[in-house]
Tab-separated table of C-alpha atoms in Angstrom:
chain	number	residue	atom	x	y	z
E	23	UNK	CA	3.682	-8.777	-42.884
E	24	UNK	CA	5.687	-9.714	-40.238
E	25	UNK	CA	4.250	-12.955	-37.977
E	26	UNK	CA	2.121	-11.967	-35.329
E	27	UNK	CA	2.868	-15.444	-33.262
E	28	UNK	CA	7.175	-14.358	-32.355
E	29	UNK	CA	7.655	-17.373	-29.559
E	30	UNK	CA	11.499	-16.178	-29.295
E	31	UNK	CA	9.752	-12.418	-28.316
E	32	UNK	CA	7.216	-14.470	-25.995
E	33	UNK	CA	10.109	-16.310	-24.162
E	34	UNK	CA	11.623	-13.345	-23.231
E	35	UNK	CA	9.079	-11.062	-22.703
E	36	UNK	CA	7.518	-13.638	-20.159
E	37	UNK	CA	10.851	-15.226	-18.564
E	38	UNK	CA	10.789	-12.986	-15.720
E	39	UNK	CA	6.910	-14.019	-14.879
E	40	UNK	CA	7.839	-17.498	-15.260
E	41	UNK	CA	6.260	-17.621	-18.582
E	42	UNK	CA	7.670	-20.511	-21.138
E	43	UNK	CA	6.153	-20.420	-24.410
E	44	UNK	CA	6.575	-22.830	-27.570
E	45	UNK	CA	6.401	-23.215	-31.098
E	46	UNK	CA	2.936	-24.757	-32.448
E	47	UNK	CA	1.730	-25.300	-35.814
E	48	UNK	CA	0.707	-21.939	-36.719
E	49	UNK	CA	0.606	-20.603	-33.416
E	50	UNK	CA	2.387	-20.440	-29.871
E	51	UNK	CA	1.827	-22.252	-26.423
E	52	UNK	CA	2.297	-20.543	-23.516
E	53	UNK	CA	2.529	-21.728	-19.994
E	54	UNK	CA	3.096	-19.679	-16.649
E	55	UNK	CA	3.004	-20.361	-13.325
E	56	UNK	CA	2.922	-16.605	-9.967
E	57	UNK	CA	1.972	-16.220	-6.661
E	58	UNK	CA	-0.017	-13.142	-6.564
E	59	UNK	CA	-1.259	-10.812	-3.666
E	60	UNK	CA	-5.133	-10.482	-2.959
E	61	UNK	CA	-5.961	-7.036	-4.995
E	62	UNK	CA	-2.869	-6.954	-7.070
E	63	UNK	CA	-3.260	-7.048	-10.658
E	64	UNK	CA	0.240	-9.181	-12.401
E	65	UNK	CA	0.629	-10.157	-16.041
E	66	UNK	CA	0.179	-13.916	-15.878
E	67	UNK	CA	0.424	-14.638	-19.758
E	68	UNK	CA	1.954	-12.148	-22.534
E	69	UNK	CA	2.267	-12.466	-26.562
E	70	UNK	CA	4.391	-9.284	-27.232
E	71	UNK	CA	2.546	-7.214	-29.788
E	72	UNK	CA	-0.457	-9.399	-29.455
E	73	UNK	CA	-2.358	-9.737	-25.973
E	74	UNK	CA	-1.502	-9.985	-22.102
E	75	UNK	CA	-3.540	-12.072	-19.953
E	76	UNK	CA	-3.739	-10.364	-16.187
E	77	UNK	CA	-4.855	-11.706	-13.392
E	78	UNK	CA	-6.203	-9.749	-9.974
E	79	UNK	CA	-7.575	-12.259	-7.092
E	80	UNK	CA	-9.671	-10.488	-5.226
E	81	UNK	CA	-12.070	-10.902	-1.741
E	82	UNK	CA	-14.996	-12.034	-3.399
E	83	UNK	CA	-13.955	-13.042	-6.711
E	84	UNK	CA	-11.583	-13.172	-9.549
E	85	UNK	CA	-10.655	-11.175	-12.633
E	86	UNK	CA	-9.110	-11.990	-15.428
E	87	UNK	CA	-8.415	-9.094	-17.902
E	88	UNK	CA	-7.155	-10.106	-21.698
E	89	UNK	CA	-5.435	-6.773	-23.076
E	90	UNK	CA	-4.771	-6.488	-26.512
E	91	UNK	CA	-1.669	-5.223	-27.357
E	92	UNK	CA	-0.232	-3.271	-30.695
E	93	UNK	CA	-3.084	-3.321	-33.061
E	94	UNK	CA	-4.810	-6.058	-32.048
E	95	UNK	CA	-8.428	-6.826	-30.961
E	96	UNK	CA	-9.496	-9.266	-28.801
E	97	UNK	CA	-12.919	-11.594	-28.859
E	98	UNK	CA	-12.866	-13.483	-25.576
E	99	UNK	CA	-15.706	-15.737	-23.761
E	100	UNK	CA	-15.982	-17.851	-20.728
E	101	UNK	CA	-15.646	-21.467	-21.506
E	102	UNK	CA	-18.537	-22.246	-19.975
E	103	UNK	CA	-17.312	-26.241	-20.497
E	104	UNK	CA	-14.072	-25.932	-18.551
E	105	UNK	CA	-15.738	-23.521	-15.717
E	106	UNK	CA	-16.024	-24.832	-12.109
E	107	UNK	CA	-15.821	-22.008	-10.184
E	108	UNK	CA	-15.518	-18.722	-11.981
E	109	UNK	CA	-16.095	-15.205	-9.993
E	110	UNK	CA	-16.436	-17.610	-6.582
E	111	UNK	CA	-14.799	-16.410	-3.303
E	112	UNK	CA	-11.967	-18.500	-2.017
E	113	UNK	CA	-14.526	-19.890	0.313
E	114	UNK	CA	-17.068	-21.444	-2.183
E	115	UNK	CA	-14.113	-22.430	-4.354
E	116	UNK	CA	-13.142	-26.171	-4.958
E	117	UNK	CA	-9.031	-26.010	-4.650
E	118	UNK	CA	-7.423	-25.859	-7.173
E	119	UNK	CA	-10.209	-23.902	-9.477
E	120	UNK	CA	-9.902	-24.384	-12.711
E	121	UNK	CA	-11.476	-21.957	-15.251
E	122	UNK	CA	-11.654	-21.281	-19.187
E	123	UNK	CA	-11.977	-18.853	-22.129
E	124	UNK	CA	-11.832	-19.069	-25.477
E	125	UNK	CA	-10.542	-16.352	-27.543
E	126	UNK	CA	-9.920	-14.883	-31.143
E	127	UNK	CA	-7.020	-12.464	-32.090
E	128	UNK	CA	-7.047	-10.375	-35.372
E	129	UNK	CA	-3.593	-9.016	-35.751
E	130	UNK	CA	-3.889	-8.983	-39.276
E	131	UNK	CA	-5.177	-10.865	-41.963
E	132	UNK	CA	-5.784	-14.365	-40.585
E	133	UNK	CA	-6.896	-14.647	-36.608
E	134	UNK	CA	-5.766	-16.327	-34.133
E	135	UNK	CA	-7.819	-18.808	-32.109
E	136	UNK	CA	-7.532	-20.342	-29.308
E	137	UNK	CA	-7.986	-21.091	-25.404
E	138	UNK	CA	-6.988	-20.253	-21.911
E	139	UNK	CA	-7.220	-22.403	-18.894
E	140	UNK	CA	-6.709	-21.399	-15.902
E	141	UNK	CA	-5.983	-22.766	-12.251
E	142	UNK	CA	-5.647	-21.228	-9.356
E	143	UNK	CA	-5.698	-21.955	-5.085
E	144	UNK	CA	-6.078	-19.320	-2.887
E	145	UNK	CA	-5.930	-18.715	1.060
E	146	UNK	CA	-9.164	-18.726	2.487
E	147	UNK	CA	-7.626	-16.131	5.072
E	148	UNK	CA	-6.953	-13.537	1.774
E	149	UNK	CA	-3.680	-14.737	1.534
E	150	UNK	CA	-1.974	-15.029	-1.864
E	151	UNK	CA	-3.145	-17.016	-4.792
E	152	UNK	CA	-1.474	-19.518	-6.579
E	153	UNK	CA	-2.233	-19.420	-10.359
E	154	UNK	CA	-0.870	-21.551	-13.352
E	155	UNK	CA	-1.803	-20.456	-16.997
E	156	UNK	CA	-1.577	-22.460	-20.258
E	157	UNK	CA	-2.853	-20.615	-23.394
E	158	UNK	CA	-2.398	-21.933	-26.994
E	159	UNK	CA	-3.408	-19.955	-29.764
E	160	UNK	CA	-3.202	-20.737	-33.470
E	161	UNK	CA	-4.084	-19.594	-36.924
E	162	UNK	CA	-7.778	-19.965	-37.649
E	163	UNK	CA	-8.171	-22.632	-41.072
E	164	UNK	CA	-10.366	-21.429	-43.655
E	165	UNK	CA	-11.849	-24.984	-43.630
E	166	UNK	CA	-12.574	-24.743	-39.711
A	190	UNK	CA	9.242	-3.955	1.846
A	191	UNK	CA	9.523	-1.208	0.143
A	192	UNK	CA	6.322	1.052	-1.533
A	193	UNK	CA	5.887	2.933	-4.380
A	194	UNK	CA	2.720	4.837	-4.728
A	195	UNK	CA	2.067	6.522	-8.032
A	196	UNK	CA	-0.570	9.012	-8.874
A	197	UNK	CA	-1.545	8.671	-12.793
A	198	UNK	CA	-4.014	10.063	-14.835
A	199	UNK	CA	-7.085	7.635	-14.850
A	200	UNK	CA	-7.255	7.765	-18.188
A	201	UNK	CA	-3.714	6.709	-19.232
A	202	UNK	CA	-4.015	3.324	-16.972
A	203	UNK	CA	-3.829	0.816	-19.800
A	204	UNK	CA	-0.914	2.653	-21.035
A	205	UNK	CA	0.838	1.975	-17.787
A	206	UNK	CA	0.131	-0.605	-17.133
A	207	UNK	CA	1.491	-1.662	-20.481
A	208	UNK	CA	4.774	-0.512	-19.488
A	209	UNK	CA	4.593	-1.004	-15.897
A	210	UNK	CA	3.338	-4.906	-15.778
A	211	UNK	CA	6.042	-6.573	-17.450
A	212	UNK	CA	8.664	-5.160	-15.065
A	213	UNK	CA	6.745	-5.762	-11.906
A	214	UNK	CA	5.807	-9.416	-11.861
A	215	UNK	CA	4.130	-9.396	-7.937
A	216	UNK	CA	1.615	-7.289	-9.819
A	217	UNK	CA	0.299	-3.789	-9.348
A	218	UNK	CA	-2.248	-2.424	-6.849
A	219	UNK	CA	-4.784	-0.051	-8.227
A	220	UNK	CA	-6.343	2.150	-5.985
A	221	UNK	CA	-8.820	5.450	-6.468
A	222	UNK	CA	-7.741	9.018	-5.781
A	223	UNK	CA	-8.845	12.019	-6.511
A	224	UNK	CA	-11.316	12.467	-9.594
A	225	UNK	CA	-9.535	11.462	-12.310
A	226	UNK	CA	-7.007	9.908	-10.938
A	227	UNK	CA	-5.324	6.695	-9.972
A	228	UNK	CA	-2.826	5.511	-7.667
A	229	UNK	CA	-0.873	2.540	-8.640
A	230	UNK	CA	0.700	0.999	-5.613
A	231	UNK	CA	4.101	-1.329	-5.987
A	232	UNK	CA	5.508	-3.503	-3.118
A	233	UNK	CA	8.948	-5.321	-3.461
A	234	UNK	CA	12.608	-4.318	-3.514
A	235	UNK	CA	12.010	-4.489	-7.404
A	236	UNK	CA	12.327	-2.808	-10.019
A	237	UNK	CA	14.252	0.398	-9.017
A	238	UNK	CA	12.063	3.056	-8.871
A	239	UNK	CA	13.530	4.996	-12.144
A	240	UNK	CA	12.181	2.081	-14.228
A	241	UNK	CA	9.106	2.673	-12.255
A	242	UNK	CA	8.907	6.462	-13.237
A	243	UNK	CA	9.853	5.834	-16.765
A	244	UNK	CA	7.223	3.024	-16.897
A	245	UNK	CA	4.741	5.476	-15.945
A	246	UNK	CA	5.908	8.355	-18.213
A	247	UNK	CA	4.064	11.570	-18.731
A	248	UNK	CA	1.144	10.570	-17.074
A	249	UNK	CA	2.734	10.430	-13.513
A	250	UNK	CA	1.672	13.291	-12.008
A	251	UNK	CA	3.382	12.298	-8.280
A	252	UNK	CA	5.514	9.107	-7.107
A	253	UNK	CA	6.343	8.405	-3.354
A	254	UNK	CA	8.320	6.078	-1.536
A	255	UNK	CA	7.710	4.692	1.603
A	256	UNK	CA	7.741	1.151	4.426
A	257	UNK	CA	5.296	-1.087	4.111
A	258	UNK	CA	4.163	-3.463	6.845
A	259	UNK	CA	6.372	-6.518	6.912
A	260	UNK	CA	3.428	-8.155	8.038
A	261	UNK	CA	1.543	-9.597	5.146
A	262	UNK	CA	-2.155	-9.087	6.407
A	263	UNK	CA	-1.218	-5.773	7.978
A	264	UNK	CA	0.263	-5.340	3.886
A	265	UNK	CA	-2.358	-6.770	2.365
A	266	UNK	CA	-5.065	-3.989	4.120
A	267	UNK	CA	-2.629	-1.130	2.720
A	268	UNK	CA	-2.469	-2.077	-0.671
A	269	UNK	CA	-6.290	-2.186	-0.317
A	270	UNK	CA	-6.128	1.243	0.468
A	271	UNK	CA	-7.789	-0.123	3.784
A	272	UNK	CA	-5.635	1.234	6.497
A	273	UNK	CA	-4.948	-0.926	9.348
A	274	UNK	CA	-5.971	-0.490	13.192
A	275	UNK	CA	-3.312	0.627	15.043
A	276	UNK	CA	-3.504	-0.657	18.675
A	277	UNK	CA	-6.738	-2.589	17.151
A	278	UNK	CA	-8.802	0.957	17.558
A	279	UNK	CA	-7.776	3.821	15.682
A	280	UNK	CA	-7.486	3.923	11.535
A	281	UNK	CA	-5.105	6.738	10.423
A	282	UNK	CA	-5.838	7.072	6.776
A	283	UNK	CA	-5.856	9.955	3.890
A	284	UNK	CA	-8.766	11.749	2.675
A	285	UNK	CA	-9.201	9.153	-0.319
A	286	UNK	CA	-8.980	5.692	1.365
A	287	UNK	CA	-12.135	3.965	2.614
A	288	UNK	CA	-13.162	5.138	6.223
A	289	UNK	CA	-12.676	3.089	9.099
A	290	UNK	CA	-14.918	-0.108	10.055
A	291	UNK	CA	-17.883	0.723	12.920
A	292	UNK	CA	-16.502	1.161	16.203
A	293	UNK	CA	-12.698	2.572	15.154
A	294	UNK	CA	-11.538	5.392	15.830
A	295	UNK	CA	-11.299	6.883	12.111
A	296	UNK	CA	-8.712	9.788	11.738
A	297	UNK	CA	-8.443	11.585	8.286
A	298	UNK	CA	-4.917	13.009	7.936
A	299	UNK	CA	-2.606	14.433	4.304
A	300	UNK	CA	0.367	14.799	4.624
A	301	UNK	CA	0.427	18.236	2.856
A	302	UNK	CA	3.653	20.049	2.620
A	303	UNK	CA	5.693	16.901	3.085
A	304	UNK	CA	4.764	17.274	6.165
A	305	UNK	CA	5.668	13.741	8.821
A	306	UNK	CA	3.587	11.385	10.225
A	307	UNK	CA	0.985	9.827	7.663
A	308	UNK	CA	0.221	7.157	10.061
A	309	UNK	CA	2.202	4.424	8.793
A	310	UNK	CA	5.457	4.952	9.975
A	311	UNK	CA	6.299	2.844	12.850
A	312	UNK	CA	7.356	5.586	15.083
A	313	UNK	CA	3.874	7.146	14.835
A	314	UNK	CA	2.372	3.611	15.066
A	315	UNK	CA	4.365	2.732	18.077
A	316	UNK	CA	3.698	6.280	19.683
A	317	UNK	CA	-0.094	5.867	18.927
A	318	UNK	CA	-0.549	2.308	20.477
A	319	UNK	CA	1.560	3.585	23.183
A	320	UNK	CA	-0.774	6.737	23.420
A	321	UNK	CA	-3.889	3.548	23.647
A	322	UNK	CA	-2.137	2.450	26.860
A	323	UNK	CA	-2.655	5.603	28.719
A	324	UNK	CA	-5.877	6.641	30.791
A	325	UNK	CA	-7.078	9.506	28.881
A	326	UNK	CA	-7.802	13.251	30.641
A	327	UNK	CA	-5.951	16.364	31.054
A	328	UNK	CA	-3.708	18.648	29.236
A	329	UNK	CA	-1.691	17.200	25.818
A	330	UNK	CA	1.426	18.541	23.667
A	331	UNK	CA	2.276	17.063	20.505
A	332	UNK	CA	6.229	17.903	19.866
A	333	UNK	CA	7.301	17.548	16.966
A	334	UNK	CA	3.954	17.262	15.595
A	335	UNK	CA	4.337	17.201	11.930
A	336	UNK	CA	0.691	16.532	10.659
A	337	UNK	CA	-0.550	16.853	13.814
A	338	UNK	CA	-1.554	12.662	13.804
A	339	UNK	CA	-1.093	12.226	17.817
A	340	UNK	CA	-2.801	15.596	18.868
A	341	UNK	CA	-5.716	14.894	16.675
A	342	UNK	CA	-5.788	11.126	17.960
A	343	UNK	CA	-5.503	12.380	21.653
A	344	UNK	CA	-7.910	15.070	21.638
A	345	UNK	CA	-10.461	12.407	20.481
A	346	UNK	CA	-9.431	9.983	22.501
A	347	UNK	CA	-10.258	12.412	25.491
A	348	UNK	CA	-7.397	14.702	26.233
A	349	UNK	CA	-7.791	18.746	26.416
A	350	UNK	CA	-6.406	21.055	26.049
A	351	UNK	CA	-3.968	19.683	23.200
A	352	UNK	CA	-0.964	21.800	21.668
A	353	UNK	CA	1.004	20.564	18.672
A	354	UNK	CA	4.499	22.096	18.328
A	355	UNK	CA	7.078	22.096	15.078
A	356	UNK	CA	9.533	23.875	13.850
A	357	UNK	CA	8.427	23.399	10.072
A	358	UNK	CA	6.026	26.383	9.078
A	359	UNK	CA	4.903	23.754	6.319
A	360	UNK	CA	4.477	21.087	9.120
A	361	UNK	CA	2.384	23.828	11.759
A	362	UNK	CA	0.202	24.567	8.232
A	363	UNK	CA	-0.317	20.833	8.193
A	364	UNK	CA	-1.437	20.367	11.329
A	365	UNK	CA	-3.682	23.042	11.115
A	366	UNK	CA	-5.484	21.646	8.463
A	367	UNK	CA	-5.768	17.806	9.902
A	368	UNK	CA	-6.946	19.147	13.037
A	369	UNK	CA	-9.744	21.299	11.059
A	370	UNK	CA	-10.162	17.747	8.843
A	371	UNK	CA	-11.177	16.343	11.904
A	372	UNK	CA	-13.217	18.457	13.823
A	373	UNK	CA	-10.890	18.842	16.564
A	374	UNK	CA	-9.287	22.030	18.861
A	375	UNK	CA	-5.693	21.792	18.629
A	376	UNK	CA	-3.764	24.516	19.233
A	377	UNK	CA	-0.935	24.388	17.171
A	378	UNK	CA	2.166	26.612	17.350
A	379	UNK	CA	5.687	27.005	15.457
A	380	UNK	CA	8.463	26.610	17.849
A	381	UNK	CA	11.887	25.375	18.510
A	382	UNK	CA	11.848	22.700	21.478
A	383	UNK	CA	15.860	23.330	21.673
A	384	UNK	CA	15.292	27.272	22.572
A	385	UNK	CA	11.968	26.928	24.687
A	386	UNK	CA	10.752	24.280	27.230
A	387	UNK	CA	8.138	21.914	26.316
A	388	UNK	CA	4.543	23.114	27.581
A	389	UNK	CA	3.441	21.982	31.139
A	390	UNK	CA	1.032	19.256	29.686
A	391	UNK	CA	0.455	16.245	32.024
A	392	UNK	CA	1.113	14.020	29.071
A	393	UNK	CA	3.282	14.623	26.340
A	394	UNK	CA	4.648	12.433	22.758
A	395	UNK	CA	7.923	13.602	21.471
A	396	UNK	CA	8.499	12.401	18.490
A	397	UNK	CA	11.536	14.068	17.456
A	398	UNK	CA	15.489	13.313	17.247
A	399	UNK	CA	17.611	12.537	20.433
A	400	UNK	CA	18.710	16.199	20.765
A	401	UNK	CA	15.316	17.615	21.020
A	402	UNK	CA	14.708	15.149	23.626
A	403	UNK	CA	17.903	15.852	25.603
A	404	UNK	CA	16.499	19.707	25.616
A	405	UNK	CA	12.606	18.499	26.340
A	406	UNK	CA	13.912	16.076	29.697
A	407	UNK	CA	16.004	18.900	30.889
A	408	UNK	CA	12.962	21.024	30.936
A	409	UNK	CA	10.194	18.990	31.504
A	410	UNK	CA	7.210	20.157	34.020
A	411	UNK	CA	7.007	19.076	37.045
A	412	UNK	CA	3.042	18.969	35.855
A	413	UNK	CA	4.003	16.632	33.077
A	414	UNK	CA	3.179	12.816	34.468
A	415	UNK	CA	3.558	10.634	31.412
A	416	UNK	CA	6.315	11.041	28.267
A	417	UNK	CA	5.937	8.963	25.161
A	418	UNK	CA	8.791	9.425	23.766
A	419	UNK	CA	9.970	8.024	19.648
A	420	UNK	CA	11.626	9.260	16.761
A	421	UNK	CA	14.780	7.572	17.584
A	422	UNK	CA	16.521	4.308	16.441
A	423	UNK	CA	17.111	1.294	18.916
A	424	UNK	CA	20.166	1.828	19.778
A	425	UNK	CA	19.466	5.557	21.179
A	426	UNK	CA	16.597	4.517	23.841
A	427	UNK	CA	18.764	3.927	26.673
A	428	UNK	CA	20.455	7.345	26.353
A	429	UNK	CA	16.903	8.584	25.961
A	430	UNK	CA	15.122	6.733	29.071
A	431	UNK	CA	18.331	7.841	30.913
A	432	UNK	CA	17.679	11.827	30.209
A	433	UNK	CA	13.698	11.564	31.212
A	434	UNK	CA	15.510	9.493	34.388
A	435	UNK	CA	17.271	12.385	35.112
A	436	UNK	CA	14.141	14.213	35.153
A	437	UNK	CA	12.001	11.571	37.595
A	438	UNK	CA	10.415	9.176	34.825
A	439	UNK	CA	10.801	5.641	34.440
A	440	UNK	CA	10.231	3.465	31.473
A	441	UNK	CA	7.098	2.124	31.644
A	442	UNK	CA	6.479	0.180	28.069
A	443	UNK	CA	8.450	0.111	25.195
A	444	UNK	CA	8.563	-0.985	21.695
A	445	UNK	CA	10.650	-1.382	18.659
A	446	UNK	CA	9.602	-1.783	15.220
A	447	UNK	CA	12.026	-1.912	11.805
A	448	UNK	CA	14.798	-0.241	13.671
A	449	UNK	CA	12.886	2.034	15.419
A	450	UNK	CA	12.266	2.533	18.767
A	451	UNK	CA	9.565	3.491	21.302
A	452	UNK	CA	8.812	4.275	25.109
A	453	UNK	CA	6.271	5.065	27.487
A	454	UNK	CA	7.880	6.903	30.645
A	455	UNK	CA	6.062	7.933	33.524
A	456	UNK	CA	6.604	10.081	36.763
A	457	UNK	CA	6.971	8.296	39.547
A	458	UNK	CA	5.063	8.422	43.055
């Protein structure tokens, strides 16, 4: 079976959303940085054949939207230890928010785990919003 | 800024999307249409709009391309599928988009048939907050009407009787309809402004090409008090104003907008 975590793939798929991504053990970190529109919905994060992490900034709130992609399914929660401001309106938002989720990937045989954190500024006036992504995600050990 | 709207199946979004996100990295505007549909709304240059139709495959079921506001809040209310005030009074927007805020003037137009004049393009924008300058009353033509946008606006602004002319059958069907859309008498008639002189309205918008407008001065009413004239470029309004000069109207406001250009021109004494 081919492995699910293809950084090269990762690098390029994500280079033109000013995603970098790196070898871990096991696994893959990705990092990303966009400026998106109030409303618009961009690819902030992507693992070809694995997931996509979108983002959409909206009036009163914000969504984040994990995708699975190939045959993969997704198990994702909020980190409720890394959440400040989650689903808050630009105007009851700390700047920069910063937000998590944990997640669990089955591609195949062995699932990924791992986490997403998330920051992001926006313009009170509905302006765009700044957001910078950093995801790892690596093999699950039996042991843990 | 360019626009591309695209009308999928509902259903087949996450396909799309899985296409369409990794080419468009200022991200995607979704926006209901009709049941069971979605329009998918991209603003930039980028990527040419063939990767955008191959993106969205067999479940495109229409693509259009238009201007969007360079301004980014005037943008931003667009890709909301909220349309903007023009003048700060009157919301031109299809059937599907949200109606207008309290207290705006909310106009429901298509633009069946390919017919002009959806509301955002910035001759019918200028013409309309042009139109907002003007004391309202008397008889209206619309020439070059297209969908019939500035009739409708005038009638329920105030002005009657209103006529809409075009020379498009598709464009006199159009206006038809909008006018019925909106509860409003228009009368609206096929014709050719180069063959026939414009009707004796006391205010009339042209919004047609510089010909047409050579052909309307030359015949203008003595009746008609107030021209708003558009549907030219910048660099054609001073052989414009000078034809409606000819005929005893002076520039009275003007504007110009992405190349396009704009005037008010009334009768003097």
């Amino acid at each position: 079976m081919a492995d699910p975590v293809d950084v090269a793939a990762a690098a390029t798929a994500g280079a033109a959303h000013g995603q970098i991504a790196s070898a871990m053990p096991g696994g893959v970190a990705l990092s990303a940085h966009k400026l998106v529109e109030e409303g618009a919905r961009a690819l902030l994060l992507i693992l070809p054949g694995v997931l996509r992490i979108d983002v959409r900034p909206l009036a009163d709130g914000l969504q984040v939207v994990p995708r699975p992609l190939g045959d993969s399914e997704i198990g994702w929660e909020v980190d409720r230890g890394a959440v400040t401001d989650y689903g808050k309106t630009a105007e009851e938002t700390v700047q920069p928010a910063l937000v998590g989720f944990r997640m669990a990937v089955w591609t195949g045989e062995r699932p990924l785990g791992g986490r997403l954190l998330l920051a992001y500024t926006r313009d009170h006036q509905g302006g765009p919003t700044h957001f910078v992504g950093h995801a790892v995600l690596q093999e699950v050990q039996e042991d843990g | 800024m360019r626009h591309v709207a695209l009308t999928i199946r509902a259903g087949d979004l996450d396909d799309v999307l899985d296409r369409l996100l990794p080419l468009v990295p200022q991200g995607v505007h979704e926006l209901p249409a009709e049941e069971g549909r979605l329009e998918l709304g991209v603003y930039g240059d980028d990527p040419a709009r063939e990767a955008i139709e191959a993106a969205a495959g067999a479940a495109l079921l229409a693509i259009r391309e238009s201007d969007a506001d360079d301004d980014p809040a005037r943008r931003r209310l667009e890709a909301s599928g909220r349309r903007p005030p023009i003048g700060g009074r009157v919301v031109v927007r299809p059937e599907g988009a949200p109606p207008a805020d309290p207290g705006m003037l909310d106009v429901v137009v298509e633009a069946e048939h390919g017919a002009f004049g959806a509301g955002t393009h910035p001759t019918t924008v200028m013409c309309l907050e042009l139109l907002l300058a003007l004391e309202p009353g008397g008889a209206f033509a619309d020439l070059g009407c297209g969908t019939g946008v500035l009739a409708i606006v005038a009638v329920k602004l105030g002005w009657a009787p209103a006529v809409a002319l075009d020379h498009e059958q598709s464009a006199v069907e159009s206006a038809q309809a909008n006018a019925a859309r909106n509860g409003v008498d228009v009368d609206v008639v096929r014709a050719d402004l180069l063959a026939i002189p414009p009707p004796p309205a006391r205010t009339l918008v042209a919004n047609v090409p510089v010909g047409v407008h050579e052909a309307v001065a030359g015949r203008l009413a003595p009746e008609t008090r107030s021209v708003i004239v558009s549907g030219i470029v910048d660099d054609d309004l001073e052989a414009v104003a000078g034809a409606y000069g000819r005929a005893g109207l002076a520039v009275a406001g003007q504007a110009v907008r992405r190349g396009w250009a704009a005037a008010l021109l009334v009768r003097g004494g």
